Amino acid sequence: MDIEVDGARVFAATGGRPFDPALPVTVFVHGAAFDHTVWKLQARYFAWHGGSVLAVDLPGHGLSEGPPRGSIPEMADWLVALLDAAGVGAANLVGHSMGALVALEAAARHGARVRRLALLGAAPAIPVNDLLLGKSAEDDHHALELLTGWGYGRRAHYGVHKMPGIWMTGGGLRTLERAAPGVLHTDLVATNDYRGGEAAAAAVGCPVLVVIGGRDLMTPAKRGHALAGMFADSSTVVLPSAGHIMLDEEPDATLDALRDFLGEAQ
């Protein structure tokens, strides 16, 4: 589905069903240099179980026109502009990693527009390794390899995909390789520079779910628990064997967590 936001064409997957803003809407926001395809299982479920879905490609990502936004607050305001363009009053927001910071900031800045908030692989701040930042500035393929290597948990590096013959880390790497030059670096700088997580959490009034990967190297579990403790109304789900990219590593368990949380709002 194409939507015009701020004069640019934006793509959002709708889970295989026509989008209907009159239904309960859930917006899925991907992480740095990824796109809407990371939500394929979760988005499809909610689209086929009583809701409408927008699994969005952020500006400059996937099938959306650019340029990418350079800060988390800019992306958060853009996300609400997307709701306006789609005719949505209030929605559930689900974000992963950088997308979790975007969803968090949007809920803090535009609280009336957010019904429930689910944050995956999140922390109050997500500092980015200097080597990764430097390699991404050069559009060096090593940056993608680092992000994949650190992003997936140890088990994922040895296979464990439920579908025989599917290479989990290879699939993640190929997704990152589709990103346009400069996108990863822009995203990583925006993520690294964001310092508003604690203040944003204090301003959020809706129910919040924090999904934590027990083997997450990029947003360690203790930081996820710290974030959860900053909200007035929050719950946590820990996926013990998952790394940072739990929506790919543990798709069914991730869906179960979201279904239990968002199902109350469907």
GROMACS .gro file of C-alpha atoms in nm:
model
  266
    1MET     CA    1   0.000   0.000   0.000
    2ASP     CA    2   0.135   0.342  -0.101
    3ILE     CA    3   0.062   0.649   0.112
    4GLU     CA    4   0.176   1.005   0.052
    5VAL     CA    5   0.340   1.157   0.360
    6ASP     CA    6   0.499   1.504   0.349
    7GLY     CA    7   0.486   1.495  -0.029
    8ALA     CA    8   0.674   1.166  -0.063
    9ARG     CA    9   0.552   0.817  -0.148
   10VAL     CA   10   0.565   0.577   0.147
   11PHE     CA   11   0.513   0.202   0.135
   12ALA     CA   12   0.345   0.007   0.414
   13ALA     CA   13   0.261  -0.362   0.399
   14THR     CA   14  -0.090  -0.443   0.515
   15GLY     CA   15  -0.050  -0.812   0.599
   16GLY     CA   16  -0.224  -0.937   0.288
   17ARG     CA   17  -0.558  -0.766   0.363
   18PRO     CA   18  -0.699  -0.433   0.251
   19PHE     CA   19  -0.625  -0.158   0.501
   20ASP     CA   20  -0.928  -0.032   0.693
   21PRO     CA   21  -0.863   0.256   0.935
   22ALA     CA   22  -1.197   0.187   1.105
   23LEU     CA   23  -1.052  -0.134   1.252
   24PRO     CA   24  -0.800  -0.141   1.538
   25VAL     CA   25  -0.473  -0.039   1.370
   26THR     CA   26  -0.125  -0.164   1.456
   27VAL     CA   27   0.180   0.008   1.308
   28PHE     CA   28   0.507  -0.187   1.292
   29VAL     CA   29   0.836   0.008   1.281
   30HIS     CA   30   1.157  -0.165   1.173
   31GLY     CA   31   1.511  -0.111   1.296
   32ALA     CA   32   1.818   0.046   1.138
   33ALA     CA   33   1.858  -0.027   0.764
   34PHE     CA   34   1.584  -0.291   0.773
   35ASP     CA   35   1.240  -0.267   0.613
   36HIS     CA   36   0.881  -0.389   0.644
   37THR     CA   37   0.972  -0.750   0.558
   38VAL     CA   38   1.106  -0.818   0.908
   39TRP     CA   39   0.745  -0.817   1.036
   40LYS     CA   40   0.604  -1.068   0.787
   41LEU     CA   41   0.464  -1.317   1.041
   42GLN     CA   42   0.348  -1.069   1.305
   43ALA     CA   43   0.191  -0.823   1.060
   44ARG     CA   44   0.003  -1.095   0.876
   45TYR     CA   45  -0.141  -1.235   1.199
   46PHE     CA   46  -0.294  -0.908   1.316
   47ALA     CA   47  -0.425  -0.826   0.969
   48TRP     CA   48  -0.613  -1.157   0.962
   49HIS     CA   49  -0.742  -1.147   1.320
   50GLY     CA   50  -0.967  -0.845   1.346
   51GLY     CA   51  -0.729  -0.557   1.291
   52SER     CA   52  -0.559  -0.349   1.024
   53VAL     CA   53  -0.184  -0.329   0.982
   54LEU     CA   54   0.073  -0.084   0.853
   55ALA     CA   55   0.419  -0.243   0.848
   56VAL     CA   56   0.591   0.068   0.726
   57ASP     CA   57   0.912   0.133   0.536
   58LEU     CA   58   1.060   0.444   0.696
   59PRO     CA   59   1.164   0.723   0.454
   60GLY     CA   60   1.454   0.612   0.236
   61HIS     CA   61   1.410   0.248   0.337
   62GLY     CA   62   1.265  -0.041   0.141
   63LEU     CA   63   1.008   0.087  -0.107
   64SER     CA   64   0.962   0.431   0.051
   65GLU     CA   65   1.103   0.746  -0.101
   66GLY     CA   66   1.372   0.931   0.090
   67PRO     CA   67   1.568   1.095   0.227
   68PRO     CA   68   1.589   0.910   0.558
   69ARG     CA   69   1.520   1.121   0.867
   70GLY     CA   70   1.827   1.209   1.069
   71SER     CA   71   1.699   1.188   1.427
   72ILE     CA   72   1.463   0.984   1.642
   73PRO     CA   73   1.233   1.283   1.717
   74GLU     CA   74   1.205   1.357   1.343
   75MET     CA   75   1.110   0.997   1.276
   76ALA     CA   76   0.858   1.003   1.561
   77ASP     CA   77   0.684   1.310   1.422
   78TRP     CA   78   0.693   1.154   1.074
   79LEU     CA   79   0.521   0.843   1.216
   80VAL     CA   80   0.230   1.053   1.340
   81ALA     CA   81   0.215   1.226   1.000
   82LEU     CA   82   0.178   0.875   0.855
   83LEU     CA   83  -0.122   0.815   1.084
   84ASP     CA   84  -0.275   1.140   0.961
   85ALA     CA   85  -0.220   1.046   0.597
   86ALA     CA   86  -0.373   0.702   0.651
   87GLY     CA   87  -0.679   0.843   0.828
   88VAL     CA   88  -0.592   0.681   1.161
   89GLY     CA   89  -0.683   0.851   1.486
   90ALA     CA   90  -0.499   0.629   1.734
   91ALA     CA   91  -0.300   0.310   1.682
   92ASN     CA   92  -0.095   0.047   1.857
   93LEU     CA   93   0.276   0.101   1.791
   94VAL     CA   94   0.523  -0.188   1.772
   95GLY     CA   95   0.890  -0.103   1.721
   96HIS     CA   96   1.217  -0.294   1.709
   97SER     CA   97   1.555  -0.149   1.807
   98MET     CA   98   1.579   0.194   1.639
   99GLY     CA   99   1.210   0.153   1.556
  100ALA     CA  100   1.140   0.099   1.925
  101LEU     CA  101   1.298   0.435   2.005
  102VAL     CA  102   1.088   0.594   1.731
  103ALA     CA  103   0.769   0.438   1.869
  104LEU     CA  104   0.865   0.536   2.225
  105GLU     CA  105   0.929   0.898   2.128
  106ALA     CA  106   0.607   0.911   1.926
  107ALA     CA  107   0.407   0.785   2.225
  108ALA     CA  108   0.569   1.047   2.448
  109ARG     CA  109   0.520   1.337   2.206
  110HIS     CA  110   0.175   1.239   2.076
  111GLY     CA  111   0.019   1.036   2.356
  112ALA     CA  112  -0.339   1.070   2.238
  113ARG     CA  113  -0.245   0.892   1.913
  114VAL     CA  114  -0.110   0.575   2.077
  115ARG     CA  115  -0.331   0.310   2.233
  116ARG     CA  116  -0.065   0.056   2.326
  117LEU     CA  117   0.310   0.047   2.284
  118ALA     CA  118   0.527  -0.264   2.230
  119LEU     CA  119   0.905  -0.224   2.233
  120LEU     CA  120   1.134  -0.505   2.114
  121GLY     CA  121   1.510  -0.501   2.161
  122ALA     CA  122   1.488  -0.164   2.335
  123ALA     CA  123   1.671   0.032   2.603
  124PRO     CA  124   1.659   0.390   2.734
  125ALA     CA  125   1.957   0.461   2.508
  126ILE     CA  126   2.123   0.245   2.242
  127PRO     CA  127   2.488   0.349   2.202
  128VAL     CA  128   2.646   0.222   1.881
  129ASN     CA  129   2.994   0.070   1.868
  130ASP     CA  130   3.254   0.311   1.724
  131LEU     CA  131   3.383   0.054   1.476
  132LEU     CA  132   3.032  -0.006   1.345
  133LEU     CA  133   2.972   0.369   1.312
  134GLY     CA  134   3.297   0.418   1.128
  135LYS     CA  135   3.246   0.131   0.886
  136SER     CA  136   2.890   0.241   0.814
  137ALA     CA  137   3.013   0.594   0.732
  138GLU     CA  138   3.229   0.436   0.462
  139ASP     CA  139   2.946   0.216   0.334
  140ASP     CA  140   3.183  -0.072   0.408
  141HIS     CA  141   3.019  -0.414   0.383
  142HIS     CA  142   3.192  -0.502   0.708
  143ALA     CA  143   2.937  -0.280   0.886
  144LEU     CA  144   2.657  -0.508   0.768
  145GLU     CA  145   2.853  -0.813   0.878
  146LEU     CA  146   2.910  -0.661   1.222
  147LEU     CA  147   2.545  -0.570   1.260
  148THR     CA  148   2.441  -0.921   1.161
  149GLY     CA  149   2.700  -1.089   1.379
  150TRP     CA  150   2.614  -0.889   1.690
  151GLY     CA  151   2.243  -0.867   1.617
  152TYR     CA  152   2.163  -1.237   1.601
  153GLY     CA  153   2.197  -1.456   1.907
  154ARG     CA  154   2.452  -1.737   1.921
  155ARG     CA  155   2.202  -2.009   1.835
  156ALA     CA  156   2.101  -1.829   1.516
  157HIS     CA  157   2.458  -1.850   1.389
  158TYR     CA  158   2.430  -2.228   1.394
  159GLY     CA  159   2.105  -2.255   1.202
  160VAL     CA  160   1.801  -2.351   1.420
  161HIS     CA  161   1.555  -2.210   1.167
  162LYS     CA  162   1.226  -2.400   1.172
  163MET     CA  163   1.230  -2.420   0.792
  164PRO     CA  164   1.502  -2.660   0.669
  165GLY     CA  165   1.753  -2.496   0.439
  166ILE     CA  166   1.683  -2.140   0.557
  167TRP     CA  167   1.998  -1.953   0.667
  168MET     CA  168   1.880  -1.708   0.930
  169THR     CA  169   2.182  -1.479   0.953
  170GLY     CA  170   2.229  -1.491   0.577
  171GLY     CA  171   1.873  -1.376   0.526
  172GLY     CA  172   1.924  -1.088   0.766
  173LEU     CA  173   2.244  -0.988   0.589
  174ARG     CA  174   2.073  -0.990   0.250
  175THR     CA  175   1.796  -0.766   0.385
  176LEU     CA  176   2.054  -0.514   0.507
  177GLU     CA  177   2.231  -0.527   0.172
  178ARG     CA  178   1.917  -0.395   0.003
  179ALA     CA  179   1.944  -0.064   0.189
  180ALA     CA  180   2.057   0.236  -0.015
  181PRO     CA  181   2.406   0.379   0.047
  182GLY     CA  182   2.419   0.599   0.356
  183VAL     CA  183   2.097   0.471   0.510
  184LEU     CA  184   2.261   0.249   0.771
  185HIS     CA  185   2.495   0.525   0.884
  186THR     CA  186   2.213   0.780   0.909
  187ASP     CA  187   2.011   0.535   1.117
  188LEU     CA  188   2.300   0.443   1.345
  189VAL     CA  189   2.388   0.807   1.410
  190ALA     CA  190   2.024   0.886   1.493
  191THR     CA  191   2.012   0.588   1.729
  192ASN     CA  192   2.345   0.665   1.893
  193ASP     CA  193   2.260   1.033   1.944
  194TYR     CA  194   1.920   0.975   2.105
  195ARG     CA  195   1.924   1.058   2.475
  196GLY     CA  196   1.553   1.110   2.537
  197GLY     CA  197   1.451   0.760   2.637
  198GLU     CA  198   1.414   0.812   3.010
  199ALA     CA  199   1.217   1.135   2.971
  200ALA     CA  200   1.001   0.980   2.701
  201ALA     CA  201   0.921   0.678   2.918
  202ALA     CA  202   0.810   0.905   3.200
  203ALA     CA  203   0.572   1.084   2.961
  204VAL     CA  204   0.407   0.769   2.825
  205GLY     CA  205   0.063   0.702   2.970
  206CYS     CA  206  -0.054   0.399   2.771
  207PRO     CA  207   0.016   0.032   2.855
  208VAL     CA  208   0.362  -0.080   2.743
  209LEU     CA  209   0.514  -0.419   2.661
  210VAL     CA  210   0.892  -0.465   2.656
  211VAL     CA  211   1.015  -0.781   2.480
  212ILE     CA  212   1.369  -0.873   2.581
  213GLY     CA  213   1.615  -1.113   2.421
  214GLY     CA  214   1.801  -1.300   2.692
  215ARG     CA  215   2.111  -1.320   2.468
  216ASP     CA  216   2.085  -0.969   2.326
  217LEU     CA  217   2.431  -0.814   2.281
  218MET     CA  218   2.308  -0.479   2.145
  219THR     CA  219   2.043  -0.394   2.404
  220PRO     CA  220   2.134  -0.626   2.693
  221ALA     CA  221   1.853  -0.772   2.902
  222LYS     CA  222   1.939  -0.557   3.206
  223ARG     CA  223   1.886  -0.244   2.997
  224GLY     CA  224   1.553  -0.374   2.873
  225HIS     CA  225   1.442  -0.436   3.230
  226ALA     CA  226   1.561  -0.087   3.325
  227LEU     CA  227   1.348   0.063   3.049
  228ALA     CA  228   1.042  -0.137   3.153
  229GLY     CA  229   1.078  -0.004   3.506
  230MET     CA  230   1.049   0.355   3.384
  231PHE     CA  231   0.687   0.324   3.268
  232ALA     CA  232   0.379   0.372   3.481
  233ASP     CA  233   0.210   0.065   3.328
  234SER     CA  234   0.439  -0.196   3.176
  235SER     CA  235   0.493  -0.568   3.140
  236THR     CA  236   0.793  -0.764   3.015
  237VAL     CA  237   0.844  -1.084   2.821
  238VAL     CA  238   1.191  -1.240   2.815
  239LEU     CA  239   1.286  -1.477   2.534
  240PRO     CA  240   1.582  -1.653   2.700
  241SER     CA  241   1.762  -1.787   2.391
  242ALA     CA  242   1.698  -1.492   2.158
  243GLY     CA  243   1.943  -1.222   2.063
  244HIS     CA  244   1.861  -0.871   1.947
  245ILE     CA  245   1.661  -0.970   1.639
  246MET     CA  246   1.406  -1.180   1.826
  247LEU     CA  247   1.130  -1.118   1.573
  248ASP     CA  248   1.334  -1.329   1.328
  249GLU     CA  249   1.504  -1.566   1.573
  250GLU     CA  250   1.191  -1.644   1.775
  251PRO     CA  251   0.902  -1.535   1.549
  252ASP     CA  252   0.634  -1.749   1.713
  253ALA     CA  253   0.729  -1.649   2.068
  254THR     CA  254   0.745  -1.284   1.959
  255LEU     CA  255   0.401  -1.314   1.804
  256ASP     CA  256   0.265  -1.479   2.119
  257ALA     CA  257   0.392  -1.190   2.330
  258LEU     CA  258   0.237  -0.932   2.097
  259ARG     CA  259  -0.087  -1.125   2.064
  260ASP     CA  260  -0.130  -1.154   2.439
  261PHE     CA  261  -0.060  -0.782   2.484
  262LEU     CA  262  -0.234  -0.630   2.184
  263GLY     CA  263  -0.518  -0.880   2.177
  264GLU     CA  264  -0.672  -0.697   2.470
  265ALA     CA  265  -0.696  -0.388   2.248
  266GLN     CA  266  -0.827  -0.558   1.933
   0.00000   0.00000   0.00000
